[in-house]
């Protein structure tokens, strides 16, 4: 077995199948890795509340990276570090979303807001502790035009968690940066980390890890940068990678 000490798993499109479940096969191999002394953690764009049930299902009392790295947890409910987004930036992103007439969402410490449920009053941006903003549209031209505008602003980490969305965090916040912080906490190096993911918000951690694994369903850019491409999330690709690469070295 390679000298791997940590496996960091993206959730949607990776450890979760398209029905948002962790398969029996994935759970089995995650537990085998843990039994072999490897720490397994989630590294997700999701907020803590929606990631937590899956951590509990697997019995993970391990660190968690949520909201693309804006939050790092020592273990569930024990926060290590949180990076907030500027309220004035959220205001600009929200105004652009309204002008563009697209679906949008925003994670704050206080909860998840979106087009259907926004803050009260609607301009009380300073009243929340913001973490992330996202846009969703299957209209490629519209999505590209939004991307072109925000790319000029600066101060943002721009990724996606599917080909149809745009995800925004404060500049410098990424799953990779969060993993580097976790390595410091755990006393290991990035060379000892295995990362698995499918989207642009996984790209930095796939590049930075000792072993970067792209899912069979990953975006082409992610596959091109990975050390190994496993099966899809509906074919228990995480289990396949742990069995064939991680445990065999």
XYZ file of N, CA, C and O in Angstrom, residues 15-221:
828
model
N -18.723 10.489 -4.371
C -19.062 9.412 -3.420
C -20.566 9.145 -3.417
O -21.012 8.058 -3.075
N -21.349 10.130 -3.853
C -22.803 9.934 -3.952
C -23.162 9.530 -5.379
O -22.646 10.101 -6.341
N -24.058 8.560 -5.511
C -24.547 8.222 -6.853
C -25.587 9.245 -7.282
O -25.852 10.211 -6.560
N -26.163 9.044 -8.454
C -27.099 10.048 -8.975
C -28.425 10.083 -8.209
O -29.247 10.967 -8.424
N -28.613 9.137 -7.292
C -29.788 9.169 -6.407
C -29.409 9.753 -5.047
O -30.170 9.607 -4.081
N -28.224 10.377 -4.981
C -27.747 11.015 -3.740
C -27.535 10.015 -2.603
O -27.748 10.329 -1.438
N -27.119 8.805 -2.966
C -26.867 7.778 -1.953
C -25.398 7.376 -1.962
O -24.739 7.464 -2.996
N -24.918 6.890 -0.811
C -23.603 6.252 -0.751
C -23.854 4.763 -0.914
O -24.534 4.149 -0.093
N -23.330 4.180 -1.969
C -23.602 2.762 -2.233
C -22.939 1.883 -1.185
O -21.984 2.277 -0.516
N -23.465 0.679 -1.071
C -22.931 -0.334 -0.150
C -21.452 -0.582 -0.454
O -20.622 -0.688 0.443
N -21.125 -0.637 -1.760
C -19.738 -0.882 -2.186
C -18.807 0.251 -1.758
O -17.712 0.012 -1.243
N -19.250 1.492 -1.975
C -18.425 2.638 -1.561
C -18.214 2.636 -0.048
O -17.103 2.829 0.436
N -19.301 2.406 0.687
C -19.206 2.395 2.155
C -18.236 1.309 2.624
O -17.408 1.535 3.516
N -18.316 0.157 1.998
C -17.460 -0.975 2.388
C -15.980 -0.640 2.213
O -15.153 -0.878 3.109
N -15.627 -0.051 1.076
C -14.206 0.244 0.821
C -13.710 1.464 1.587
O -12.540 1.542 1.951
N -14.611 2.394 1.882
C -14.243 3.518 2.764
C -13.882 2.966 4.149
O -12.878 3.353 4.742
N -14.688 2.011 4.624
C -14.399 1.416 5.937
C -13.114 0.588 5.909
O -12.355 0.593 6.886
N -12.843 -0.087 4.794
C -11.575 -0.841 4.686
C -10.372 0.101 4.745
O -9.361 -0.219 5.361
N -10.497 1.244 4.090
C -9.410 2.237 4.134
C -9.206 2.734 5.561
O -8.069 2.851 6.039
N -10.314 2.993 6.259
C -10.228 3.464 7.643
C -9.598 2.397 8.547
O -8.769 2.701 9.407
N -9.971 1.149 8.315
C -9.393 0.043 9.096
C -7.892 -0.073 8.845
O -7.144 -0.523 9.718
N -7.464 0.333 7.650
C -6.032 0.294 7.320
C -5.289 1.523 7.861
O -4.103 1.713 7.588
N -5.999 2.360 8.625
C -5.349 3.506 9.264
C -5.361 4.785 8.454
O -4.683 5.754 8.786
N -6.147 4.794 7.370
C -6.238 6.005 6.539
C -7.422 6.845 7.017
O -8.511 6.324 7.264
N -7.211 8.144 7.182
C -8.307 9.053 7.524
C -9.112 9.330 6.252
O -8.536 9.586 5.195
N -10.421 9.251 6.348
C -11.289 9.564 5.210
C -12.127 10.784 5.576
O -12.720 10.834 6.657
N -12.130 11.782 4.692
C -12.926 12.976 4.984
C -13.674 13.436 3.746
O -13.299 13.118 2.623
N -14.750 14.181 3.973
C -15.479 14.812 2.876
C -14.840 16.161 2.565
O -14.425 16.879 3.467
N -14.768 16.470 1.281
C -14.316 17.780 0.834
C -15.325 18.215 -0.227
O -15.268 17.786 -1.377
N -16.277 19.038 0.186
C -17.477 19.246 -0.616
C -17.824 20.721 -0.788
O -17.414 21.565 0.015
N -18.595 21.003 -1.830
C -19.158 22.338 -2.008
C -20.389 22.544 -1.137
O -20.846 23.665 -0.955
N -20.931 21.443 -0.613
C -22.124 21.528 0.233
C -21.832 22.263 1.534
O -20.701 22.265 2.004
N -22.888 22.786 2.118
C -22.777 23.329 3.461
C -22.745 22.203 4.484
O -23.079 21.050 4.170
N -22.359 22.536 5.695
C -22.212 21.538 6.754
C -23.489 20.729 6.979
O -23.457 19.500 7.074
N -24.635 21.431 7.040
C -25.903 20.759 7.365
C -26.259 19.658 6.371
O -26.769 18.612 6.759
N -25.995 19.881 5.084
C -26.387 18.862 4.101
C -25.307 17.779 3.927
O -25.588 16.703 3.416
N -24.077 18.058 4.394
C -23.025 17.034 4.346
C -23.092 16.106 5.559
O -22.753 14.921 5.475
N -23.539 16.651 6.676
C -23.494 15.937 7.957
C -24.174 14.563 7.960
O -23.586 13.597 8.457
N -25.399 14.418 7.425
C -26.054 13.097 7.503
C -25.218 11.983 6.864
O -25.248 10.852 7.337
N -24.478 12.316 5.812
C -23.659 11.300 5.134
C -22.433 10.941 5.970
O -22.008 9.782 6.009
N -21.870 11.933 6.636
C -20.742 11.671 7.547
C -21.214 10.769 8.681
O -20.525 9.814 9.065
N -22.402 11.054 9.187
C -22.967 10.230 10.268
C -23.268 8.813 9.783
O -23.022 7.840 10.490
N -23.777 8.719 8.561
C -24.081 7.397 7.985
C -22.828 6.521 7.923
O -22.876 5.320 8.189
N -21.691 7.131 7.580
C -20.435 6.378 7.475
C -19.699 6.275 8.812
O -18.678 5.604 8.905
N -20.208 6.988 9.823
C -19.531 6.996 11.116
C -18.224 7.765 11.079
O -17.265 7.411 11.774
N -18.156 8.820 10.266
C -16.925 9.610 10.148
C -16.849 10.638 11.275
O -17.627 11.590 11.309
N -15.912 10.449 12.175
C -15.651 11.442 13.228
C -14.393 12.222 12.843
O -13.581 12.581 13.689
N -14.227 12.419 11.556
C -12.992 12.968 10.995
C -13.205 14.416 10.567
O -14.327 14.911 10.564
N -12.138 15.106 10.172
C -12.314 16.472 9.667
C -13.269 16.513 8.463
O -13.479 15.502 7.794
N -13.801 17.688 8.211
C -14.654 17.913 7.043
C -14.276 19.251 6.423
O -13.971 20.201 7.143
N -14.320 19.287 5.101
C -14.161 20.540 4.361
C -15.495 20.791 3.685
O -15.984 19.949 2.923
N -16.126 21.933 4.003
C -17.431 22.233 3.420
C -17.389 23.585 2.692
O -16.438 24.350 2.830
N -18.423 23.838 1.900
C -18.574 25.078 1.123
C -17.307 25.387 0.306
O -16.834 26.525 0.286
N -16.753 24.362 -0.345
C -15.555 24.506 -1.196
C -14.308 24.955 -0.435
O -13.386 25.502 -1.029
N -14.295 24.765 0.881
C -13.110 25.160 1.641
C -13.297 26.405 2.495
O -12.397 26.785 3.230
N -14.478 27.033 2.396
C -14.750 28.198 3.252
C -14.861 27.782 4.717
O -14.661 28.601 5.605
N -15.199 26.526 4.948
C -15.227 26.008 6.317
C -14.378 24.745 6.418
O -14.461 23.862 5.559
N -13.576 24.670 7.480
C -12.788 23.482 7.793
C -13.184 23.066 9.212
O -13.170 23.889 10.131
N -13.540 21.801 9.357
C -14.003 21.277 10.651
C -12.997 20.262 11.176
O -12.544 19.401 10.429
N -12.676 20.358 12.473
C -11.829 19.332 13.107
C -12.513 17.975 13.017
O -11.914 16.958 12.728
N -13.817 18.018 13.319
C -14.709 16.868 13.203
C -16.110 17.476 13.187
O -16.251 18.674 13.422
N -17.145 16.675 12.901
C -18.482 17.274 12.839
C -18.792 18.145 14.064
O -18.522 17.730 15.205
N -19.293 19.328 13.810
C -19.713 20.320 14.820
C -18.554 21.076 15.480
O -18.802 22.000 16.249
N -17.313 20.679 15.235
C -16.177 21.390 15.851
C -15.425 22.157 14.761
O -14.641 21.591 13.999
N -15.699 23.467 14.680
C -15.146 24.296 13.611
C -13.685 24.648 13.874
O -13.321 25.018 14.983
N -12.852 24.518 12.846
C -11.449 24.925 12.938
C -11.260 26.317 12.329
O -10.639 27.190 12.915
N -11.824 26.514 11.137
C -11.563 27.768 10.426
C -12.711 28.087 9.481
O -13.270 27.186 8.848
N -13.054 29.368 9.402
C -14.134 29.795 8.497
C -13.686 31.069 7.787
O -13.174 31.978 8.421
N -13.855 31.099 6.469
C -13.512 32.284 5.683
C -14.795 32.883 5.116
O -15.508 32.223 4.365
N -15.086 34.104 5.498
C -16.344 34.726 5.076
C -16.181 35.519 3.787
O -15.097 35.980 3.448
N -17.291 35.673 3.093
C -17.353 36.467 1.886
C -17.862 37.864 2.239
O -18.770 38.007 3.057
N -17.294 38.842 1.606
C -17.667 40.230 1.811
C -19.140 40.467 1.421
O -19.564 40.068 0.342
N -19.897 41.121 2.298
C -21.320 41.384 2.024
C -21.516 42.229 0.762
O -22.478 42.037 0.015
N -20.584 43.165 0.503
C -20.724 44.007 -0.697
C -20.545 43.175 -1.974
O -21.174 43.443 -2.997
N -19.713 42.117 -1.907
C -19.550 41.221 -3.060
C -20.817 40.399 -3.280
O -21.263 40.217 -4.424
N -21.418 39.927 -2.194
C -22.681 39.181 -2.300
C -23.755 40.058 -2.945
O -24.522 39.615 -3.801
N -23.774 41.340 -2.566
C -24.733 42.295 -3.147
C -24.549 42.377 -4.666
O -25.521 42.290 -5.427
N -23.300 42.503 -5.118
C -23.026 42.582 -6.563
C -23.443 41.293 -7.278
O -24.038 41.330 -8.364
N -23.101 40.154 -6.673
C -23.431 38.857 -7.272
C -24.947 38.662 -7.348
O -25.475 38.173 -8.350
N -25.630 39.084 -6.299
C -27.092 38.951 -6.251
C -27.753 39.864 -7.288
O -28.681 39.453 -7.999
N -27.267 41.097 -7.398
C -27.830 42.024 -8.391
C -27.647 41.499 -9.813
O -28.557 41.596 -10.644
N -26.467 40.904 -10.075
C -26.213 40.323 -11.399
C -27.152 39.139 -11.658
O -27.657 38.971 -12.782
N -27.396 38.351 -10.643
C -28.314 37.207 -10.774
C -29.722 37.682 -11.118
O -30.392 37.104 -11.979
N -30.167 38.746 -10.456
C -31.507 39.282 -10.713
C -31.606 39.863 -12.123
O -32.579 39.635 -12.831
N -30.561 40.582 -12.536
C -30.544 41.154 -13.903
C -30.551 40.040 -14.949
O -31.174 40.156 -16.000
N -29.816 38.959 -14.657
C -29.662 37.867 -15.636
C -30.845 36.911 -15.628
O -31.006 36.095 -16.530
N -31.690 37.015 -14.567
C -32.868 36.163 -14.429
C -32.506 34.680 -14.449
O -33.053 33.899 -15.222
N -31.545 34.291 -13.590
C -31.154 32.879 -13.488
C -31.381 32.382 -12.057
O -31.547 33.170 -11.127
N -31.366 31.060 -11.901
C -31.421 30.468 -10.570
C -30.103 30.780 -9.859
O -29.035 30.749 -10.469
N -30.204 31.096 -8.588
C -28.986 31.365 -7.812
C -29.195 30.879 -6.391
O -30.328 30.632 -5.960
N -28.098 30.713 -5.664
C -28.187 30.360 -4.253
C -26.990 30.963 -3.536
O -25.994 31.335 -4.156
N -27.112 31.074 -2.229
C -26.009 31.607 -1.429
C -25.992 30.900 -0.085
O -27.043 30.732 0.543
N -24.812 30.473 0.312
C -24.642 29.876 1.637
C -24.200 30.957 2.612
O -23.241 31.679 2.353
N -24.909 31.044 3.715
C -24.478 31.873 4.838
C -24.396 30.967 6.055
O -24.963 29.867 6.051
N -23.696 31.414 7.077
C -23.645 30.639 8.320
C -25.074 30.437 8.839
O -25.410 29.403 9.409
N -25.931 31.422 8.585
C -27.315 31.386 9.086
C -28.226 30.459 8.293
O -29.343 30.180 8.710
N -27.787 30.018 7.124
C -28.633 29.120 6.333
C -28.391 29.259 4.845
O -27.527 30.014 4.403
N -29.184 28.524 4.083
C -29.074 28.533 2.626
C -30.186 29.414 2.062
O -31.358 29.231 2.384
N -29.779 30.382 1.240
C -30.751 31.271 0.595
C -30.712 31.008 -0.906
O -29.701 30.574 -1.447
N -31.834 31.281 -1.585
C -31.853 31.117 -3.041
C -32.908 32.033 -3.637
O -33.474 32.880 -2.948
N -33.137 31.835 -4.913
C -34.060 32.705 -5.637
C -35.453 32.699 -5.005
O -36.144 33.715 -4.994
N -35.864 31.542 -4.473
C -37.213 31.435 -3.882
C -37.258 31.910 -2.433
O -38.312 32.291 -1.941
N -36.144 31.850 -1.755
C -36.119 32.251 -0.339
C -34.887 33.122 -0.114
O -33.790 32.618 0.094
N -35.078 34.427 -0.193
C -33.957 35.346 -0.033
C -34.023 36.001 1.347
O -34.975 35.791 2.094
N -32.999 36.797 1.691
C -32.918 37.423 3.004
C -34.040 38.453 3.201
O -34.559 39.005 2.242
N -34.413 38.667 4.444
C -35.422 39.680 4.800
C -34.766 40.749 5.671
O -34.136 40.390 6.659
N -34.906 42.027 5.404
C -35.339 42.568 4.099
C -34.303 42.227 3.016
O -33.161 41.920 3.340
N -34.721 42.318 1.767
C -33.925 41.797 0.654
C -32.581 42.495 0.470
O -31.715 41.994 -0.242
N -32.392 43.655 1.090
C -31.109 44.353 0.930
C -30.270 44.330 2.218
O -29.293 45.057 2.349
N -30.648 43.460 3.166
C -29.913 43.386 4.437
C -28.716 42.435 4.325
O -28.613 41.452 5.058
N -27.829 42.744 3.376
C -26.671 41.872 3.120
C -25.764 41.767 4.343
O -25.162 40.734 4.590
N -25.658 42.869 5.092
C -24.749 42.903 6.251
C -25.260 42.046 7.411
O -24.526 41.773 8.355
N -26.522 41.616 7.322
C -27.116 40.858 8.424
C -26.745 39.380 8.462
O -27.138 38.664 9.376
N -26.001 38.918 7.437
C -25.629 37.502 7.368
C -24.109 37.367 7.328
O -23.404 38.284 6.930
N -23.651 36.163 7.689
C -22.227 35.826 7.540
C -22.105 34.933 6.299
O -22.408 33.739 6.359
N -21.685 35.511 5.180
C -21.736 34.841 3.880
C -20.529 33.929 3.634
O -19.407 34.266 3.999
N -20.779 32.817 2.931
C -19.728 31.837 2.645
C -19.510 31.588 1.151
O -18.387 31.389 0.718
N -20.599 31.556 0.368
C -20.468 31.165 -1.041
C -21.686 31.640 -1.821
O -22.778 31.756 -1.255
N -21.497 31.890 -3.116
C -22.613 32.246 -3.994
C -22.543 31.362 -5.238
O -21.446 30.991 -5.680
N -23.699 31.031 -5.803
C -23.707 30.205 -7.011
C -24.799 30.597 -7.985
O -25.848 31.137 -7.591
N -24.524 30.351 -9.265
C -25.510 30.559 -10.337
C -25.745 29.228 -11.029
O -24.810 28.428 -11.161
N -26.969 29.026 -11.516
C -27.254 27.826 -12.306
C -28.078 28.205 -13.522
O -29.130 28.834 -13.405
N -27.592 27.817 -14.695
C -28.412 27.918 -15.904
C -27.867 26.949 -16.950
O -26.663 26.780 -17.093
N -28.781 26.315 -17.662
C -28.383 25.407 -18.744
C -28.231 26.160 -20.066
O -27.908 25.566 -21.087
N -28.459 27.476 -20.009
C -28.246 28.330 -21.182
C -26.762 28.710 -21.215
O -26.299 29.562 -20.464
N -26.010 28.046 -22.099
C -24.554 28.217 -22.129
C -24.135 29.664 -22.370
O -23.220 30.169 -21.727
N -24.819 30.333 -23.292
C -24.454 31.712 -23.636
C -24.652 32.636 -22.429
O -23.815 33.489 -22.137
N -25.757 32.431 -21.723
C -26.054 33.246 -20.550
C -25.022 32.991 -19.438
O -24.511 33.924 -18.815
N -24.702 31.709 -19.228
C -23.726 31.355 -18.194
C -22.361 31.953 -18.527
O -21.675 32.498 -17.665
N -21.974 31.882 -19.806
C -20.689 32.454 -20.244
C -20.658 33.973 -20.050
O -19.634 34.540 -19.690
N -21.797 34.614 -20.281
C -21.827 36.078 -20.133
C -21.711 36.475 -18.656
O -21.035 37.452 -18.322
N -22.333 35.707 -17.762
C -22.197 35.961 -16.317
C -20.737 35.758 -15.904
O -20.154 36.578 -15.182
N -20.149 34.674 -16.398
C -18.755 34.352 -16.085
C -17.814 35.464 -16.550
O -16.894 35.865 -15.833
N -18.093 35.985 -17.738
C -17.250 37.062 -18.294
C -17.295 38.304 -17.407
O -16.264 38.949 -17.166
N -18.468 38.623 -16.894
C -18.613 39.806 -16.036
C -17.862 39.619 -14.720
O -17.029 40.440 -14.340
N -18.120 38.513 -14.037
C -17.517 38.345 -12.705
C -16.013 38.072 -12.772
O -15.296 38.391 -11.828
N -15.557 37.548 -13.904
C -14.111 37.305 -14.067
C -13.318 38.606 -14.027
O -12.136 38.615 -13.698
N -13.973 39.717 -14.382
C -13.294 41.017 -14.414
C -13.239 41.690 -13.035
O -12.492 42.633 -12.837
N -14.025 41.203 -12.092
C -14.128 41.884 -10.799
C -12.920 41.673 -9.903
O -12.553 42.548 -9.134
N -12.325 40.494 -9.977
C -11.245 40.161 -9.044
C -11.795 39.816 -7.668
O -12.972 40.068 -7.372
N -10.948 39.219 -6.836
C -11.345 38.908 -5.466
C -12.157 37.637 -5.305
O -12.636 37.344 -4.213
N -12.329 36.882 -6.396
C -13.164 35.689 -6.345
C -12.426 34.443 -6.821
O -11.637 34.491 -7.757
N -12.717 33.334 -6.169
C -12.309 32.014 -6.641
C -13.497 31.502 -7.444
O -14.604 31.355 -6.911
N -13.298 31.247 -8.737
C -14.412 30.880 -9.621
C -14.279 29.412 -10.034
O -13.284 29.034 -10.659
N -15.268 28.586 -9.656
C -15.242 27.168 -10.037
C -16.650 26.751 -10.447
O -17.516 27.584 -10.703
N -16.877 25.441 -10.517
C -18.243 24.923 -10.656
C -18.319 23.575 -9.956
O -17.298 22.973 -9.621
N -19.565 23.120 -9.720
C -19.753 21.771 -9.200
C -20.599 20.945 -10.169
O -20.975 19.816 -9.878
N -20.901 21.535 -11.320
C -21.530 20.827 -12.443
C -21.284 21.690 -13.672
O -20.970 22.875 -13.542
N -21.420 21.123 -14.870
C -21.162 21.925 -16.073
C -22.134 23.101 -16.244
O -21.898 23.980 -17.058
N -23.232 23.111 -15.455
C -24.268 24.138 -15.642
C -24.261 25.188 -14.555
O -25.143 26.034 -14.517
N -23.293 25.136 -13.650
C -23.311 26.169 -12.627
C -21.981 26.910 -12.533
O -20.989 26.541 -13.177
N -21.984 27.973 -11.763
C -20.780 28.745 -11.442
C -20.780 28.872 -9.925
O -21.804 29.242 -9.337
N -19.654 28.571 -9.291
C -19.569 28.701 -7.837
C -18.490 29.712 -7.484
O -17.418 29.724 -8.091
N -18.801 30.554 -6.513
C -17.901 31.654 -6.152
C -17.592 31.652 -4.668
O -18.489 31.610 -3.834
N -16.301 31.671 -4.385
C -15.791 31.778 -3.021
C -14.811 32.944 -2.987
O -14.368 33.408 -4.035
N -14.428 33.410 -1.793
C -13.397 34.445 -1.733
C -12.100 33.942 -2.368
O -11.783 32.748 -2.273
N -11.371 34.816 -3.041
C -10.098 34.440 -3.682
C -9.207 33.733 -2.670
O -9.114 34.147 -1.510
N -8.571 32.652 -3.109
C -7.674 31.908 -2.234
C -8.353 30.781 -1.484
O -7.690 29.919 -0.916
N -9.686 30.782 -1.481
C -10.425 29.704 -0.809
C -10.680 28.589 -1.816
O -11.269 28.801 -2.868
N -10.190 27.398 -1.505
C -10.416 26.239 -2.368
C -10.321 24.983 -1.521
O -9.833 25.019 -0.389
N -10.763 23.887 -2.098
C -10.623 22.602 -1.408
C -9.146 22.276 -1.208
O -8.775 21.671 -0.204
N -8.304 22.682 -2.151
C -6.859 22.406 -2.036
C -6.248 23.167 -0.865
O -5.494 22.602 -0.066
N -6.562 24.461 -0.757
C -6.028 25.276 0.349
C -6.511 24.723 1.689
O -5.746 24.656 2.663
N -7.776 24.291 1.739
C -8.327 23.720 2.973
C -7.621 22.407 3.323
O -7.321 22.138 4.486
N -7.322 21.598 2.297
C -6.617 20.334 2.536
C -5.203 20.570 3.049
O -4.714 19.826 3.904
N -4.550 21.603 2.531
C -3.202 21.923 3.019
C -3.249 22.278 4.507
O -2.381 21.872 5.277
N -4.281 23.005 4.895
C -4.473 23.343 6.312
C -4.724 22.071 7.139
O -4.173 21.904 8.227
N -5.550 21.168 6.593
C -5.813 19.897 7.284
C -4.546 19.076 7.449
O -4.341 18.448 8.491
N -3.707 19.061 6.420
C -2.437 18.326 6.504
C -1.589 18.840 7.664
O -0.983 18.050 8.400
N -1.567 20.152 7.830
C -0.830 20.754 8.950
C -1.397 20.248 10.276
O -0.655 19.863 11.180
N -2.718 20.217 10.375
C -3.374 19.732 11.603
C -3.067 18.262 11.869
O -2.881 17.858 13.008
N -3.024 17.463 10.786
C -2.853 16.014 10.927
C -1.378 15.592 10.945
O -1.073 14.427 11.166
N -0.485 16.565 10.660
C 0.940 16.251 10.642
C 1.352 15.368 9.477
O 2.214 14.500 9.600
N 0.710 15.588 8.332
C 1.066 14.827 7.124
C 1.357 15.808 5.984
O 1.198 17.022 6.149
N 1.779 15.291 4.829
C 2.046 16.151 3.671
C 0.999 15.904 2.582
O 0.309 14.874 2.599
N 0.907 16.813 1.635
C -0.035 16.657 0.519
C 0.303 15.427 -0.332
O -0.565 14.868 -0.988
N 1.571 15.016 -0.307
C 1.983 13.798 -1.031
C 1.272 12.561 -0.488
O 1.152 11.554 -1.175
N 0.838 12.642 0.764
C 0.188 11.493 1.418
C -1.332 11.536 1.299
O -2.033 10.749 1.912
N -1.820 12.476 0.473
C -3.268 12.663 0.320
C -3.750 12.117 -1.021
O -3.109 12.300 -2.058
N -4.886 11.443 -0.978
C -5.597 11.012 -2.187
C -6.855 11.872 -2.280
O -7.577 12.020 -1.288
N -7.117 12.463 -3.438
C -8.339 13.249 -3.623
C -9.160 12.651 -4.760
O -8.604 12.135 -5.729
N -10.480 12.718 -4.637
C -11.369 12.213 -5.701
C -12.476 13.226 -5.953
O -13.086 13.731 -5.006
N -12.729 13.498 -7.236
C -13.765 14.468 -7.573
C -14.140 14.437 -9.040
O -13.591 13.658 -9.826
N -15.080 15.326 -9.407
C -15.626 15.302 -10.769
C -15.752 16.678 -11.421
O -16.007 16.766 -12.616
N -15.586 17.769 -10.640
C -15.883 19.093 -11.190
C -14.740 20.080 -10.987
O -13.732 19.748 -10.360
N -14.926 21.298 -11.491
C -13.855 22.291 -11.419
C -13.505 22.686 -9.989
O -12.381 23.085 -9.715
N -14.478 22.550 -9.061
C -14.144 22.867 -7.667
C -13.275 21.776 -7.030
O -12.797 21.936 -5.908
N -13.061 20.672 -7.748
C -12.168 19.600 -7.289
C -10.787 19.685 -7.941
O -9.857 18.981 -7.531
N -10.666 20.515 -8.975
C -9.459 20.517 -9.798
C -8.202 20.860 -9.006
O -7.183 20.178 -9.109
N -8.281 21.906 -8.185
C -7.094 22.327 -7.425
C -6.628 21.227 -6.481
O -5.433 20.964 -6.359
N -7.571 20.538 -5.821
C -7.145 19.493 -4.880
C -6.664 18.240 -5.617
O -5.812 17.513 -5.115
N -7.181 18.004 -6.814
C -6.705 16.869 -7.618
C -5.273 17.132 -8.103
O -4.430 16.244 -8.091
N -4.994 18.383 -8.471
C -3.633 18.761 -8.871
C -2.649 18.680 -7.708
O -1.509 18.284 -7.861
N -3.105 19.117 -6.523
C -2.200 19.305 -5.383
C -1.884 18.017 -4.627
O -0.886 17.950 -3.913
N -2.734 17.007 -4.768
C -2.590 15.793 -3.953
C -1.507 14.865 -4.505
O -1.162 14.919 -5.684
N -1.026 13.991 -3.625
C -0.095 12.942 -4.049
C -0.718 12.058 -5.108
O -0.061 11.623 -6.051
N -2.021 11.808 -4.966
C -2.778 11.027 -5.952
C -4.112 11.708 -6.197
O -4.944 11.797 -5.294
N -4.299 12.213 -7.404
C -5.551 12.870 -7.768
C -6.365 11.962 -8.668
O -5.901 11.547 -9.728
N -7.572 11.645 -8.233
C -8.436 10.709 -8.960
C -9.657 11.443 -9.511
O -10.366 12.129 -8.771
N -9.886 11.301 -10.811
C -11.096 11.852 -11.441
C -12.110 10.734 -11.611
O -11.761 9.594 -11.916
N -13.365 11.068 -11.412
C -14.445 10.106 -11.625
C -14.640 9.861 -13.124
O -14.332 10.727 -13.942
N -15.191 8.713 -13.463
C -15.501 8.412 -14.861
C -16.479 9.396 -15.464
O -16.508 9.609 -16.680
N -17.290 10.035 -14.597
C -18.279 11.027 -15.039
C -17.754 12.456 -14.908
O -18.507 13.413 -15.041
N -16.456 12.605 -14.619
C -15.895 13.942 -14.378
C -15.881 14.785 -15.649
O -15.893 14.255 -16.770
N -15.830 16.105 -15.458
C -15.642 17.015 -16.587
C -14.263 16.742 -17.210
O -13.319 16.378 -16.507
N -14.164 16.926 -18.525
C -12.946 16.567 -19.267
C -11.693 17.235 -18.710
O -10.630 16.626 -18.638
N -11.826 18.497 -18.304
C -10.681 19.237 -17.748
C -10.124 18.518 -16.522
O -8.913 18.468 -16.304
